[in-house]
Amino acid sequence: MKSILVCRETDPRETRVAMIPDDIKKLIGMGFSFKVVSGAGVKSGFSDADYEKAGAAVIAKEQDGYDCEIVLRIMKPENADGLKPDTLHLSYLDPFNEKALLREFADKKIQAVSLEMIPRTTLAQKMDVQSSQTSLAGYV
């Protein structure tokens, strides 16, 4: 069973959350387990109780979930402190400007997917974060 950590965003302007309770519930049914940092979904309208009801464990601080194999967040982390080797980290990473962070990931053998680098193609549309955000911005 793969374990996934959903981080709380630290930027006060960021209102998104990396995973919503409905999707967690579906993935738990597929054999994943989840830890969600307390308050991670509040700005998106999801309470800790919503995540617990979906089957996730709510934890007090991000570091309590660094034993997970997959780490999800929206914005890039400050550093890779505490993440274990072979962790898969998914977020925006700004790879052209954050070379030091990517080098730290590589030195610690942390696998990383920079979500903004997924191409805007039909084949990758379900993973393409730019298209979904552009679509939402259009609605607003």
PDB file of N, CA, C and O in Angstrom, residues 7-12 14-18 39-40 43 62 72-76 91:
ATOM      1  N   CYS A   7       0.049  18.073   1.864  1.00  0.00           N
ATOM      2  CA  CYS A   7       0.583  19.176   2.671  1.00  0.00           C
ATOM      3  C   CYS A   7      -0.375  20.363   2.727  1.00  0.00           C
ATOM      4  O   CYS A   7      -1.175  20.569   1.820  1.00  0.00           O
ATOM      5  N   ARG A   8      -0.233  21.157   3.772  1.00  0.00           N
ATOM      6  CA  ARG A   8      -0.959  22.431   3.891  1.00  0.00           C
ATOM      7  C   ARG A   8      -0.075  23.500   3.256  1.00  0.00           C
ATOM      8  O   ARG A   8       1.126  23.565   3.513  1.00  0.00           O
ATOM      9  N   GLU A   9      -0.652  24.324   2.425  1.00  0.00           N
ATOM     10  CA  GLU A   9       0.114  25.385   1.767  1.00  0.00           C
ATOM     11  C   GLU A   9       0.449  26.491   2.765  1.00  0.00           C
ATOM     12  O   GLU A   9      -0.380  26.850   3.599  1.00  0.00           O
ATOM     13  N   THR A  10       1.670  27.010   2.659  1.00  0.00           N
ATOM     14  CA  THR A  10       2.117  28.031   3.617  1.00  0.00           C
ATOM     15  C   THR A  10       1.944  29.453   3.093  1.00  0.00           C
ATOM     16  O   THR A  10       1.898  30.385   3.877  1.00  0.00           O
ATOM     17  N   ASP A  11       1.823  29.620   1.782  1.00  0.00           N
ATOM     18  CA  ASP A  11       1.616  30.945   1.209  1.00  0.00           C
ATOM     19  C   ASP A  11       0.197  31.396   1.555  1.00  0.00           C
ATOM     20  O   ASP A  11      -0.774  30.723   1.194  1.00  0.00           O
ATOM     21  N   PRO A  12       0.057  32.536   2.231  1.00  0.00           N
ATOM     22  CA  PRO A  12      -1.288  32.982   2.639  1.00  0.00           C
ATOM     23  C   PRO A  12      -2.222  33.277   1.462  1.00  0.00           C
ATOM     24  O   PRO A  12      -3.437  33.276   1.624  1.00  0.00           O
ATOM     25  N   GLU A  14      -2.398  31.357  -1.258  1.00  0.00           N
ATOM     26  CA  GLU A  14      -2.757  30.091  -1.916  1.00  0.00           C
ATOM     27  C   GLU A  14      -4.001  29.492  -1.275  1.00  0.00           C
ATOM     28  O   GLU A  14      -4.019  29.202  -0.088  1.00  0.00           O
ATOM     29  N   THR A  15      -5.040  29.306  -2.079  1.00  0.00           N
ATOM     30  CA  THR A  15      -6.303  28.774  -1.562  1.00  0.00           C
ATOM     31  C   THR A  15      -6.576  27.341  -2.011  1.00  0.00           C
ATOM     32  O   THR A  15      -7.551  26.744  -1.592  1.00  0.00           O
ATOM     33  N   ARG A  16      -5.716  26.803  -2.856  1.00  0.00           N
ATOM     34  CA  ARG A  16      -5.929  25.444  -3.364  1.00  0.00           C
ATOM     35  C   ARG A  16      -5.345  24.412  -2.403  1.00  0.00           C
ATOM     36  O   ARG A  16      -4.487  24.714  -1.584  1.00  0.00           O
ATOM     37  N   VAL A  17      -5.843  23.188  -2.555  1.00  0.00           N
ATOM     38  CA  VAL A  17      -5.316  22.048  -1.801  1.00  0.00           C
ATOM     39  C   VAL A  17      -4.963  20.970  -2.828  1.00  0.00           C
ATOM     40  O   VAL A  17      -5.615  20.857  -3.877  1.00  0.00           O
ATOM     41  N   ALA A  18      -3.933  20.194  -2.540  1.00  0.00           N
ATOM     42  CA  ALA A  18      -3.432  19.222  -3.509  1.00  0.00           C
ATOM     43  C   ALA A  18      -4.374  18.044  -3.746  1.00  0.00           C
ATOM     44  O   ALA A  18      -4.329  17.426  -4.809  1.00  0.00           O
ATOM     45  N   GLY A  39      -5.755  21.402   8.563  1.00  0.00           N
ATOM     46  CA  GLY A  39      -6.012  22.706   7.962  1.00  0.00           C
ATOM     47  C   GLY A  39      -5.681  22.793   6.484  1.00  0.00           C
ATOM     48  O   GLY A  39      -5.868  23.848   5.872  1.00  0.00           O
ATOM     49  N   ALA A  40      -5.211  21.711   5.886  1.00  0.00           N
ATOM     50  CA  ALA A  40      -4.789  21.739   4.483  1.00  0.00           C
ATOM     51  C   ALA A  40      -5.911  22.172   3.542  1.00  0.00           C
ATOM     52  O   ALA A  40      -5.674  22.864   2.559  1.00  0.00           O
ATOM     53  N   LYS A  43      -8.967  26.529   3.246  1.00  0.00           N
ATOM     54  CA  LYS A  43      -9.164  27.624   2.283  1.00  0.00           C
ATOM     55  C   LYS A  43      -9.901  27.167   1.024  1.00  0.00           C
ATOM     56  O   LYS A  43     -10.368  27.990   0.254  1.00  0.00           O
ATOM     57  N   GLU A  62       3.448  18.798   9.053  1.00  0.00           N
ATOM     58  CA  GLU A  62       3.921  18.154   7.830  1.00  0.00           C
ATOM     59  C   GLU A  62       4.985  17.094   8.098  1.00  0.00           C
ATOM     60  O   GLU A  62       4.964  16.015   7.519  1.00  0.00           O
ATOM     61  N   LEU A  72       2.367  15.385  -1.785  1.00  0.00           N
ATOM     62  CA  LEU A  72       1.628  16.264  -2.691  1.00  0.00           C
ATOM     63  C   LEU A  72       1.492  17.647  -2.086  1.00  0.00           C
ATOM     64  O   LEU A  72       1.176  17.784  -0.902  1.00  0.00           O
ATOM     65  N   ARG A  73       1.711  18.652  -2.891  1.00  0.00           N
ATOM     66  CA  ARG A  73       1.468  20.040  -2.494  1.00  0.00           C
ATOM     67  C   ARG A  73       1.253  20.849  -3.760  1.00  0.00           C
ATOM     68  O   ARG A  73       1.501  20.347  -4.854  1.00  0.00           O
ATOM     69  N   ILE A  74       0.805  22.077  -3.612  1.00  0.00           N
ATOM     70  CA  ILE A  74       0.619  22.949  -4.774  1.00  0.00           C
ATOM     71  C   ILE A  74       1.923  23.685  -5.075  1.00  0.00           C
ATOM     72  O   ILE A  74       2.496  23.530  -6.141  1.00  0.00           O
ATOM     73  N   MET A  75       2.391  24.489  -4.147  1.00  0.00           N
ATOM     74  CA  MET A  75       3.588  25.305  -4.344  1.00  0.00           C
ATOM     75  C   MET A  75       4.846  24.553  -3.920  1.00  0.00           C
ATOM     76  O   MET A  75       4.784  23.621  -3.133  1.00  0.00           O
ATOM     77  N   LYS A  76       5.973  24.980  -4.447  1.00  0.00           N
ATOM     78  CA  LYS A  76       7.240  24.316  -4.150  1.00  0.00           C
ATOM     79  C   LYS A  76       7.585  24.456  -2.666  1.00  0.00           C
ATOM     80  O   LYS A  76       7.212  25.429  -2.018  1.00  0.00           O
ATOM     81  N   SER A  91       4.571  18.790  -7.169  1.00  0.00           N
ATOM     82  CA  SER A  91       4.118  20.157  -6.942  1.00  0.00           C
ATOM     83  C   SER A  91       4.618  21.027  -8.086  1.00  0.00           C
ATOM     84  O   SER A  91       5.345  20.566  -8.959  1.00  0.00           O
TER      85      SER A  91
END
